[in-house]
Amino acid sequence: MMRYILMLLGMMVIFGCGEHAEKGEVVLSPQMEQVRDSVDTYFMKLTELQQFNGVLLVYKNDTLLLNKAYNLNMAPNSTSYVAPDYQFDIHSISKLMAHYLLTQLELEGKLSKNQTLNQFIPDFPKGDRITLNMLLEHTSGLPRELVGFEGQEYQLEPEDIVELAKQQTLLFEPGTDAQYSNVGYELVCHIISQTYGKPFAQCLVDEIFKPLGMDSSGAHFFVNEDRVHQMAQNHMLKDGELVTVDNIQKDEFRTARIFSTAEDLKIFLDHIKQEPIASFLTNEEGVIAKDGGSKGIRAQVYTDLRNHFDFVLLANYDEMPFFDAIDDMAKMLKSQPVAFPKEINRKAIAVEPEVLEPYAGFYTFADFDGLVLEVRVANGKLVLFQEGEQVGELQAESPTVFFEDPKAAESFEFVPNDSGSYNALMGWKGIVVEGKRNP
């Protein structure tokens, strides 16, 4: 795959597949047994395909269906081995916790999400046009990451991040578009920290973890207490080998480096799906959900209030088709059919050059920190370049869908845009990100 994506992806190794189930049997109805067995089979097949290593906690109608670990290597001394009570880094799931705290502060009359940013950071450029709600909903115009910063994000104190955020050029006028922004949520964390008078991470411990009895949840930085008991080691795929990944990356902010267990996260879900909080966090489908991840780690919390199910997925290996698996989980818990994971064998077809030529050009992927890929046509194929260096070669599966590895699900799909040319949809581990065609 392209060099940029290879730096992000994990790796698989031919280990023996296995699973570890928590002791204790629950008597289920035949329908519930079928749902449980479908979910279990799905993730066993993912594990057999070397695409999953982690923990799954599943409830339906307040009944426990699964609390199980799936391991590529069943040896307890393996670096990848996990059990249901292991602690995992949860990354952006902390954003859901920040949203909860801001909502709680609003309910207590201490602030309003309609307040503008300049009321908390008086000298923030255009802060009078950015509301707290825009920060929460990723519509502020702030970029995903700090643009123009050449140092290590790990070294930054929360106050440094705020100062650098002031220097960012907005991608669009506040409220007119959407772009996922870690920078925006750093400002949310700062405002929460200001309001409580202590670091954001300590706010999570004092206002969520301790009151709810989430005794295995904590933070790596800016807290008074070390709560690490049994931390899952993160992994990725590199040159066909399963390798460990540092749980703390130097290109990530330390503000919200949070860890938790599946059972603790279920406690949090049970709390926030109660009124009056639920009304503020539930989407129009009746779902409260948040994913998180980084190199070597994937995490998801999900509660469906209409269909009465909850699940927590924690993986210490990032090779899984993440969002496809989450979508399939929701379908299975609604007793809808899904296709179980299977080995992929894609077939290439010949496409005429005149079909390929309109795809040639430059595409910017905002969700990959502004990655720019150039597409060229050569020898009847599409060739990908990054900063003038070839990083991939694509074969056609159809006139609009292209792939590089016939064994992988990742695709490039070209879709018409409003300008009369094409944008590119790039698949990556179950995620689809859009690359907008440069003028």
Tab-separated table of C-alpha atoms in Angstrom:
chain	number	residue	atom	x	y	z
A	1	MET	CA	0.000	0.000	0.000
A	2	MET	CA	1.082	3.592	-0.215
A	3	ARG	CA	3.952	4.527	2.046
A	4	TYR	CA	1.874	7.079	3.946
A	5	ILE	CA	-0.766	4.537	4.790
A	6	LEU	CA	1.806	1.865	5.610
A	7	MET	CA	3.132	4.167	8.317
A	8	LEU	CA	-0.325	4.203	9.857
A	9	LEU	CA	-1.375	0.607	9.446
A	10	GLY	CA	-0.707	-2.319	11.692
A	11	MET	CA	0.598	-5.704	10.723
A	12	MET	CA	-0.502	-9.310	10.941
A	13	VAL	CA	1.558	-12.353	11.907
A	14	ILE	CA	0.670	-16.031	11.575
A	15	PHE	CA	-0.165	-16.781	15.187
A	16	GLY	CA	-2.540	-19.375	16.456
A	17	CYS	CA	-6.023	-17.907	16.839
A	18	GLY	CA	-7.931	-18.277	20.041
A	19	GLU	CA	-10.262	-16.642	22.456
A	20	HIS	CA	-10.686	-16.224	26.167
A	21	ALA	CA	-14.169	-16.112	27.675
A	22	GLU	CA	-15.069	-14.778	31.076
A	23	LYS	CA	-16.440	-17.426	33.418
A	24	GLY	CA	-20.159	-17.599	34.022
A	25	GLU	CA	-23.025	-18.645	31.783
A	26	VAL	CA	-26.184	-16.627	31.177
A	27	VAL	CA	-29.410	-18.372	30.227
A	28	LEU	CA	-30.653	-16.714	27.032
A	29	SER	CA	-33.734	-17.005	24.879
A	30	PRO	CA	-33.237	-18.726	21.495
A	31	GLN	CA	-33.361	-15.362	19.727
A	32	MET	CA	-30.768	-13.864	22.068
A	33	GLU	CA	-28.579	-16.944	21.654
A	34	GLN	CA	-28.722	-16.468	17.899
A	35	VAL	CA	-27.659	-12.831	18.214
A	36	ARG	CA	-24.840	-13.746	20.599
A	37	ASP	CA	-23.630	-16.567	18.353
A	38	SER	CA	-23.684	-14.332	15.283
A	39	VAL	CA	-21.566	-11.678	16.981
A	40	ASP	CA	-19.182	-14.266	18.407
A	41	THR	CA	-18.797	-16.027	15.062
A	42	TYR	CA	-18.180	-12.728	13.291
A	43	PHE	CA	-15.277	-11.801	15.577
A	44	MET	CA	-13.853	-15.318	15.653
A	45	LYS	CA	-13.674	-15.165	11.866
A	46	LEU	CA	-12.014	-11.754	12.015
A	47	THR	CA	-9.469	-13.222	14.415
A	48	GLU	CA	-8.907	-16.255	12.171
A	49	LEU	CA	-8.215	-13.829	9.320
A	50	GLN	CA	-5.585	-12.141	11.544
A	51	GLN	CA	-7.674	-8.950	11.657
A	52	PHE	CA	-8.719	-8.654	15.290
A	53	ASN	CA	-7.155	-8.853	18.712
A	54	GLY	CA	-9.085	-7.373	21.602
A	55	VAL	CA	-12.078	-7.413	23.907
A	56	LEU	CA	-15.797	-7.289	23.180
A	57	LEU	CA	-18.529	-6.532	25.748
A	58	VAL	CA	-22.103	-6.804	24.439
A	59	TYR	CA	-25.504	-6.246	26.075
A	60	LYS	CA	-28.980	-6.629	24.581
A	61	ASN	CA	-32.106	-5.619	26.541
A	62	ASP	CA	-29.848	-5.137	29.591
A	63	THR	CA	-28.752	-8.783	29.327
A	64	LEU	CA	-25.091	-9.692	28.997
A	65	LEU	CA	-24.422	-11.533	25.735
A	66	LEU	CA	-20.636	-11.471	25.532
A	67	ASN	CA	-17.698	-10.430	27.658
A	68	LYS	CA	-14.859	-11.992	25.763
A	69	ALA	CA	-11.297	-11.557	24.592
A	70	TYR	CA	-10.161	-12.688	21.139
A	71	ASN	CA	-6.446	-13.372	20.820
A	72	LEU	CA	-4.169	-13.939	17.844
A	73	ASN	CA	-1.799	-15.640	20.262
A	74	MET	CA	-3.286	-17.423	23.281
A	75	ALA	CA	-0.005	-17.490	25.217
A	76	PRO	CA	-0.456	-15.175	28.251
A	77	ASN	CA	3.159	-14.024	27.929
A	78	SER	CA	2.565	-12.805	24.365
A	79	THR	CA	2.769	-9.027	24.011
A	80	SER	CA	-0.570	-9.030	22.171
A	81	TYR	CA	-2.455	-11.150	24.715
A	82	VAL	CA	-5.447	-9.523	26.425
A	83	ALA	CA	-8.196	-10.600	28.824
A	84	PRO	CA	-11.596	-8.958	29.448
A	85	ASP	CA	-10.282	-6.908	32.381
A	86	TYR	CA	-7.293	-5.384	30.531
A	87	GLN	CA	-6.979	-1.611	30.285
A	88	PHE	CA	-6.855	-0.075	26.796
A	89	ASP	CA	-6.055	3.405	25.569
A	90	ILE	CA	-9.313	4.914	24.301
A	91	HIS	CA	-8.128	8.095	22.573
A	92	SER	CA	-11.054	10.081	21.110
A	93	ILE	CA	-13.650	8.378	23.287
A	94	SER	CA	-12.427	11.005	25.736
A	95	LYS	CA	-14.227	13.523	23.486
A	96	LEU	CA	-17.540	11.947	24.480
A	97	MET	CA	-16.499	12.382	28.107
A	98	ALA	CA	-15.630	16.023	27.423
A	99	HIS	CA	-19.015	16.529	25.767
A	100	TYR	CA	-20.657	14.999	28.844
A	101	LEU	CA	-18.776	17.289	31.249
A	102	LEU	CA	-19.619	20.376	29.208
A	103	THR	CA	-23.279	19.312	29.186
A	104	GLN	CA	-23.197	18.763	32.945
A	105	LEU	CA	-21.730	22.225	33.453
A	106	GLU	CA	-24.481	23.667	31.273
A	107	LEU	CA	-27.165	21.880	33.286
A	108	GLU	CA	-25.608	23.327	36.439
A	109	GLY	CA	-25.843	26.830	34.944
A	110	LYS	CA	-22.076	27.363	34.873
A	111	LEU	CA	-21.847	27.922	31.123
A	112	SER	CA	-23.819	27.587	27.908
A	113	LYS	CA	-22.787	25.763	24.745
A	114	ASN	CA	-24.141	28.773	22.858
A	115	GLN	CA	-21.473	30.973	24.414
A	116	THR	CA	-18.700	32.070	22.106
A	117	LEU	CA	-15.061	31.128	22.444
A	118	ASN	CA	-13.908	34.681	23.158
A	119	GLN	CA	-15.845	34.618	26.433
A	120	PHE	CA	-13.357	32.011	27.666
A	121	ILE	CA	-10.287	32.955	25.625
A	122	PRO	CA	-10.712	36.724	25.086
A	123	ASP	CA	-8.007	37.190	22.423
A	124	PHE	CA	-8.888	34.180	20.268
A	125	PRO	CA	-9.125	35.289	16.601
A	126	LYS	CA	-12.743	35.222	15.389
A	127	GLY	CA	-13.599	33.862	18.812
A	128	ASP	CA	-16.780	35.915	18.804
A	129	ARG	CA	-18.071	33.751	15.925
A	130	ILE	CA	-17.148	30.308	17.263
A	131	THR	CA	-19.525	28.796	19.803
A	132	LEU	CA	-18.742	25.966	22.192
A	133	ASN	CA	-21.301	23.896	20.326
A	134	MET	CA	-19.340	24.412	17.099
A	135	LEU	CA	-16.259	23.029	18.832
A	136	LEU	CA	-18.260	19.993	19.953
A	137	GLU	CA	-19.769	19.427	16.514
A	138	HIS	CA	-16.527	20.037	14.546
A	139	THR	CA	-18.003	23.020	12.692
A	140	SER	CA	-15.676	25.718	14.048
A	141	GLY	CA	-13.420	25.809	10.980
A	142	LEU	CA	-10.332	24.844	12.986
A	143	PRO	CA	-8.092	22.228	11.308
A	144	ARG	CA	-7.805	18.629	12.417
A	145	GLU	CA	-4.262	19.100	13.757
A	146	LEU	CA	-1.947	22.055	14.310
A	147	VAL	CA	-0.815	23.360	10.932
A	148	GLY	CA	2.704	24.754	10.721
A	149	PHE	CA	3.875	23.297	14.024
A	150	GLU	CA	7.226	21.567	13.531
A	151	GLY	CA	7.823	20.221	17.032
A	152	GLN	CA	6.456	17.220	18.906
A	153	GLU	CA	2.878	17.579	20.116
A	154	TYR	CA	3.839	15.406	23.084
A	155	GLN	CA	6.007	18.229	24.442
A	156	LEU	CA	3.195	20.783	24.518
A	157	GLU	CA	1.498	21.882	27.718
A	158	PRO	CA	-2.256	22.578	27.454
A	159	GLU	CA	-1.572	26.329	27.544
A	160	ASP	CA	0.873	25.970	24.630
A	161	ILE	CA	-1.801	24.240	22.559
A	162	VAL	CA	-4.231	27.115	23.139
A	163	GLU	CA	-1.620	29.645	21.992
A	164	LEU	CA	-0.845	27.620	18.861
A	165	ALA	CA	-4.568	27.191	18.173
A	166	LYS	CA	-4.848	30.986	18.009
A	167	GLN	CA	-2.382	30.964	15.107
A	168	GLN	CA	-4.408	28.536	12.975
A	169	THR	CA	-6.121	29.709	9.813
A	170	LEU	CA	-9.761	28.655	9.739
A	171	LEU	CA	-10.592	26.214	6.938
A	172	PHE	CA	-14.035	27.782	6.518
A	173	GLU	CA	-16.286	30.322	8.168
A	174	PRO	CA	-17.526	29.010	11.534
A	175	GLY	CA	-20.744	27.044	11.230
A	176	THR	CA	-20.718	26.735	7.428
A	177	ASP	CA	-19.065	23.321	7.066
A	178	ALA	CA	-17.640	20.467	9.125
A	179	GLN	CA	-14.117	19.146	9.622
A	180	TYR	CA	-13.063	16.790	12.411
A	181	SER	CA	-10.799	18.822	14.668
A	182	ASN	CA	-8.623	17.607	17.503
A	183	VAL	CA	-7.552	21.236	17.900
A	184	GLY	CA	-11.155	22.250	18.562
A	185	TYR	CA	-11.535	19.632	21.263
A	186	GLU	CA	-8.301	20.756	22.893
A	187	LEU	CA	-10.071	24.081	23.393
A	188	VAL	CA	-13.081	22.248	24.870
A	189	CYS	CA	-10.724	20.516	27.313
A	190	HIS	CA	-9.150	23.868	28.165
A	191	ILE	CA	-12.535	25.443	28.936
A	192	ILE	CA	-13.522	22.485	31.129
A	193	SER	CA	-10.183	22.741	32.911
A	194	GLN	CA	-10.690	26.474	33.457
A	195	THR	CA	-14.172	25.966	34.849
A	196	TYR	CA	-13.194	23.247	37.323
A	197	GLY	CA	-9.844	24.799	38.171
A	198	LYS	CA	-7.746	21.678	37.509
A	199	PRO	CA	-6.291	19.752	34.546
A	200	PHE	CA	-8.812	18.195	32.183
A	201	ALA	CA	-7.559	14.677	32.938
A	202	GLN	CA	-8.050	15.243	36.663
A	203	CYS	CA	-11.580	16.492	35.891
A	204	LEU	CA	-12.321	13.126	34.275
A	205	VAL	CA	-11.020	11.257	37.314
A	206	ASP	CA	-12.828	13.426	39.872
A	207	GLU	CA	-16.096	14.061	38.026
A	208	ILE	CA	-16.590	10.760	36.174
A	209	PHE	CA	-14.325	7.863	37.134
A	210	LYS	CA	-14.486	8.126	40.924
A	211	PRO	CA	-18.205	8.997	41.281
A	212	LEU	CA	-19.215	6.178	38.888
A	213	GLY	CA	-16.858	3.603	40.371
A	214	MET	CA	-14.764	3.317	37.201
A	215	ASP	CA	-11.808	2.092	39.224
A	216	SER	CA	-9.789	0.826	36.249
A	217	SER	CA	-9.991	4.088	34.298
A	218	GLY	CA	-7.430	6.849	34.433
A	219	ALA	CA	-5.034	9.084	32.528
A	220	HIS	CA	-1.356	8.857	31.648
A	221	PHE	CA	-0.666	12.548	32.325
A	222	PHE	CA	-1.809	15.507	34.458
A	223	VAL	CA	-3.379	13.435	37.254
A	224	ASN	CA	-2.598	12.898	40.927
A	225	GLU	CA	-2.900	9.109	40.876
A	226	ASP	CA	-1.451	6.319	38.732
A	227	ARG	CA	-4.352	3.968	37.957
A	228	VAL	CA	-2.561	1.608	35.575
A	229	HIS	CA	-3.088	-2.042	36.577
A	230	GLN	CA	-2.876	-4.191	33.437
A	231	MET	CA	-2.412	-2.173	30.251
A	232	ALA	CA	-2.862	-3.733	26.822
A	233	GLN	CA	0.202	-3.283	24.608
A	234	ASN	CA	-0.598	-1.747	21.229
A	235	HIS	CA	0.381	-3.486	17.973
A	236	MET	CA	0.524	-2.911	14.239
A	237	LEU	CA	1.593	-4.746	11.095
A	238	LYS	CA	5.017	-4.032	9.661
A	239	ASP	CA	6.668	-5.999	6.850
A	240	GLY	CA	4.465	-9.010	7.574
A	241	GLU	CA	5.297	-9.084	11.284
A	242	LEU	CA	3.221	-8.207	14.336
A	243	VAL	CA	5.192	-5.522	16.170
A	244	THR	CA	4.555	-3.531	19.324
A	245	VAL	CA	3.714	0.159	19.136
A	246	ASP	CA	4.412	2.643	21.896
A	247	ASN	CA	1.120	3.379	23.626
A	248	ILE	CA	2.155	7.033	23.891
A	249	GLN	CA	3.007	8.573	20.532
A	250	LYS	CA	5.148	11.686	20.272
A	251	ASP	CA	2.865	13.237	17.638
A	252	GLU	CA	-0.150	13.280	19.962
A	253	PHE	CA	-1.291	15.735	22.613
A	254	ARG	CA	-1.019	14.558	26.233
A	255	THR	CA	-4.134	16.429	27.407
A	256	ALA	CA	-6.540	13.494	27.127
A	257	ARG	CA	-4.453	10.333	27.011
A	258	ILE	CA	-7.099	8.263	28.771
A	259	PHE	CA	-7.342	4.511	29.359
A	260	SER	CA	-10.185	2.305	30.518
A	261	THR	CA	-11.660	-1.206	30.473
A	262	ALA	CA	-14.694	-2.527	28.641
A	263	GLU	CA	-16.679	-2.886	31.881
A	264	ASP	CA	-15.804	0.632	33.039
A	265	LEU	CA	-16.881	2.078	29.701
A	266	LYS	CA	-20.185	0.212	29.988
A	267	ILE	CA	-20.687	1.921	33.363
A	268	PHE	CA	-20.135	5.277	31.649
A	269	LEU	CA	-22.570	4.398	28.857
A	270	ASP	CA	-25.221	3.374	31.378
A	271	HIS	CA	-24.808	6.732	33.095
A	272	ILE	CA	-24.991	9.000	30.048
A	273	LYS	CA	-27.956	7.235	28.481
A	274	GLN	CA	-30.100	8.430	31.391
A	275	GLU	CA	-31.989	11.708	31.230
A	276	PRO	CA	-31.404	14.583	31.237
A	277	ILE	CA	-27.933	13.855	29.786
A	278	ALA	CA	-29.104	11.471	27.050
A	279	SER	CA	-31.072	14.161	25.203
A	280	PHE	CA	-27.899	16.179	24.705
A	281	LEU	CA	-25.732	13.292	23.469
A	282	THR	CA	-28.125	11.158	21.411
A	283	ASN	CA	-28.216	11.542	17.627
A	284	GLU	CA	-31.345	11.496	15.490
A	285	GLU	CA	-31.180	7.696	15.207
A	286	GLY	CA	-31.342	7.348	18.970
A	287	VAL	CA	-27.669	6.354	19.243
A	288	ILE	CA	-24.847	7.563	21.476
A	289	ALA	CA	-21.540	6.400	19.996
A	290	LYS	CA	-17.898	7.420	19.821
A	291	ASP	CA	-14.842	5.804	18.320
A	292	GLY	CA	-11.191	6.329	19.074
A	293	GLY	CA	-7.907	5.097	17.754
A	294	SER	CA	-4.322	5.702	16.784
A	295	LYS	CA	-1.358	3.614	15.740
A	296	GLY	CA	-1.931	0.120	17.066
A	297	ILE	CA	-5.235	0.777	18.869
A	298	ARG	CA	-8.971	0.939	18.094
A	299	ALA	CA	-11.869	1.614	20.473
A	300	GLN	CA	-15.646	2.046	20.255
A	301	VAL	CA	-18.512	2.652	22.654
A	302	TYR	CA	-22.061	2.347	21.302
A	303	THR	CA	-25.527	2.437	22.819
A	304	ASP	CA	-28.772	2.279	20.823
A	305	LEU	CA	-31.625	3.581	22.966
A	306	ARG	CA	-34.345	2.596	20.510
A	307	ASN	CA	-33.192	-0.950	19.903
A	308	HIS	CA	-31.916	-1.466	23.441
A	309	PHE	CA	-28.375	-2.690	22.980
A	310	ASP	CA	-24.915	-1.586	24.047
A	311	PHE	CA	-21.425	-2.678	23.141
A	312	VAL	CA	-17.840	-1.768	23.871
A	313	LEU	CA	-15.054	-2.859	21.510
A	314	LEU	CA	-11.399	-2.443	22.462
A	315	ALA	CA	-8.607	-3.639	20.169
A	316	ASN	CA	-4.858	-3.440	20.738
A	317	TYR	CA	-4.165	-4.174	17.050
A	318	ASP	CA	-5.189	-1.789	14.286
A	319	GLU	CA	-5.520	-4.119	11.307
A	320	MET	CA	-9.261	-4.642	11.698
A	321	PRO	CA	-11.777	-3.225	9.174
A	322	PHE	CA	-12.964	-1.016	11.977
A	323	PHE	CA	-16.015	0.864	10.755
A	324	ASP	CA	-17.291	-2.038	8.685
A	325	ALA	CA	-17.178	-4.154	11.846
A	326	ILE	CA	-18.995	-1.491	13.879
A	327	ASP	CA	-21.739	-1.218	11.255
A	328	ASP	CA	-22.093	-4.997	11.161
A	329	MET	CA	-22.235	-5.145	14.963
A	330	ALA	CA	-25.193	-2.768	15.017
A	331	LYS	CA	-26.959	-4.805	12.337
A	332	MET	CA	-26.433	-8.101	14.152
A	333	LEU	CA	-27.748	-6.646	17.403
A	334	LYS	CA	-30.868	-5.594	15.503
A	335	SER	CA	-31.136	-9.176	14.157
A	336	GLN	CA	-30.320	-7.995	10.642
A	337	PRO	CA	-28.277	-10.232	8.320
A	338	VAL	CA	-24.613	-9.503	7.654
A	339	ALA	CA	-21.920	-11.193	5.621
A	340	PHE	CA	-19.322	-12.812	7.882
A	341	PRO	CA	-15.696	-11.813	7.223
A	342	LYS	CA	-13.934	-13.927	4.626
A	343	GLU	CA	-10.740	-13.935	2.637
A	344	ILE	CA	-10.689	-11.343	-0.132
A	345	ASN	CA	-9.634	-12.156	-3.708
A	346	ARG	CA	-10.275	-9.191	-5.983
A	347	LYS	CA	-10.063	-9.406	-9.763
A	348	ALA	CA	-8.640	-6.683	-12.002
A	349	ILE	CA	-10.218	-5.639	-15.294
A	350	ALA	CA	-8.855	-3.690	-18.245
A	351	VAL	CA	-10.014	-0.084	-18.554
A	352	GLU	CA	-9.473	2.163	-21.549
A	353	PRO	CA	-7.121	5.153	-21.079
A	354	GLU	CA	-9.916	7.605	-21.918
A	355	VAL	CA	-11.787	6.315	-18.855
A	356	LEU	CA	-8.731	6.841	-16.646
A	357	GLU	CA	-7.623	10.269	-17.862
A	358	PRO	CA	-10.338	12.295	-16.048
A	359	TYR	CA	-9.079	10.906	-12.716
A	360	ALA	CA	-5.578	12.363	-13.158
A	361	GLY	CA	-4.867	15.249	-10.800
A	362	PHE	CA	-4.151	16.211	-7.193
A	363	TYR	CA	-6.414	15.246	-4.267
A	364	THR	CA	-6.266	16.644	-0.730
A	365	PHE	CA	-7.366	14.412	2.168
A	366	ALA	CA	-8.204	16.746	5.052
A	367	ASP	CA	-8.825	13.853	7.450
A	368	PHE	CA	-5.268	12.620	6.879
A	369	ASP	CA	-3.747	15.904	8.058
A	370	GLY	CA	-4.015	17.466	4.607
A	371	LEU	CA	-2.297	14.612	2.763
A	372	VAL	CA	-2.022	15.447	-0.949
A	373	LEU	CA	-1.873	12.584	-3.441
A	374	GLU	CA	-1.298	12.975	-7.151
A	375	VAL	CA	-2.949	10.514	-9.536
A	376	ARG	CA	-1.294	9.900	-12.898
A	377	VAL	CA	-2.124	7.525	-15.754
A	378	ALA	CA	0.685	5.222	-16.890
A	379	ASN	CA	0.643	1.951	-18.814
A	380	GLY	CA	-3.106	1.581	-18.511
A	381	LYS	CA	-3.090	1.979	-14.727
A	382	LEU	CA	-3.476	4.729	-12.154
A	383	VAL	CA	-0.254	5.565	-10.320
A	384	LEU	CA	-0.172	7.427	-6.996
A	385	PHE	CA	2.474	9.976	-6.062
A	386	GLN	CA	3.182	11.828	-2.828
A	387	GLU	CA	5.457	14.871	-3.082
A	388	GLY	CA	6.655	13.631	-6.477
A	389	GLU	CA	7.553	10.138	-5.280
A	390	GLN	CA	5.584	7.096	-6.437
A	391	VAL	CA	3.793	5.462	-3.503
A	392	GLY	CA	1.299	3.118	-5.149
A	393	GLU	CA	-0.144	1.613	-8.297
A	394	LEU	CA	-3.848	0.901	-8.693
A	395	GLN	CA	-5.697	-1.719	-10.706
A	396	ALA	CA	-9.301	-1.332	-11.846
A	397	GLU	CA	-12.034	-3.449	-10.309
A	398	SER	CA	-14.639	-1.389	-12.179
A	399	PRO	CA	-14.467	1.833	-14.206
A	400	THR	CA	-14.691	3.843	-10.963
A	401	VAL	CA	-13.251	1.544	-8.241
A	402	PHE	CA	-9.546	0.695	-7.989
A	403	PHE	CA	-7.356	-1.363	-5.647
A	404	GLU	CA	-3.709	-2.146	-5.042
A	405	ASP	CA	-3.713	-5.350	-2.983
A	406	PRO	CA	-6.181	-7.992	-4.273
A	407	LYS	CA	-6.295	-9.468	-0.754
A	408	ALA	CA	-7.248	-6.192	0.917
A	409	ALA	CA	-10.560	-4.341	1.104
A	410	GLU	CA	-8.984	-0.894	0.713
A	411	SER	CA	-10.159	0.888	-2.437
A	412	PHE	CA	-9.959	4.128	-4.349
A	413	GLU	CA	-13.318	5.181	-5.731
A	414	PHE	CA	-13.812	8.225	-7.932
A	415	VAL	CA	-17.099	10.083	-7.572
A	416	PRO	CA	-18.342	13.140	-9.511
A	417	ASN	CA	-18.145	16.487	-7.728
A	418	ASP	CA	-19.964	19.788	-8.234
A	419	SER	CA	-17.108	21.175	-10.338
A	420	GLY	CA	-17.552	18.659	-13.121
A	421	SER	CA	-14.466	16.613	-12.172
A	422	TYR	CA	-14.008	13.907	-9.536
A	423	ASN	CA	-13.258	13.526	-5.847
A	424	ALA	CA	-11.576	10.383	-4.515
A	425	LEU	CA	-12.928	8.168	-1.739
A	426	MET	CA	-10.060	6.252	-0.163
A	427	GLY	CA	-10.776	3.251	2.034
A	428	TRP	CA	-8.509	2.573	4.995
A	429	LYS	CA	-9.191	-0.135	7.604
A	430	GLY	CA	-12.939	0.182	7.204
A	431	ILE	CA	-12.768	4.001	7.127
A	432	VAL	CA	-13.605	5.961	3.991
A	433	VAL	CA	-12.020	9.404	3.702
A	434	GLU	CA	-12.649	11.908	0.941
A	435	GLY	CA	-9.933	13.514	-1.113
A	436	LYS	CA	-11.123	16.704	-2.750
A	437	ARG	CA	-9.844	17.428	-6.228
A	438	ASN	CA	-7.545	20.437	-6.309
A	439	PRO	CA	-8.488	23.132	-8.842
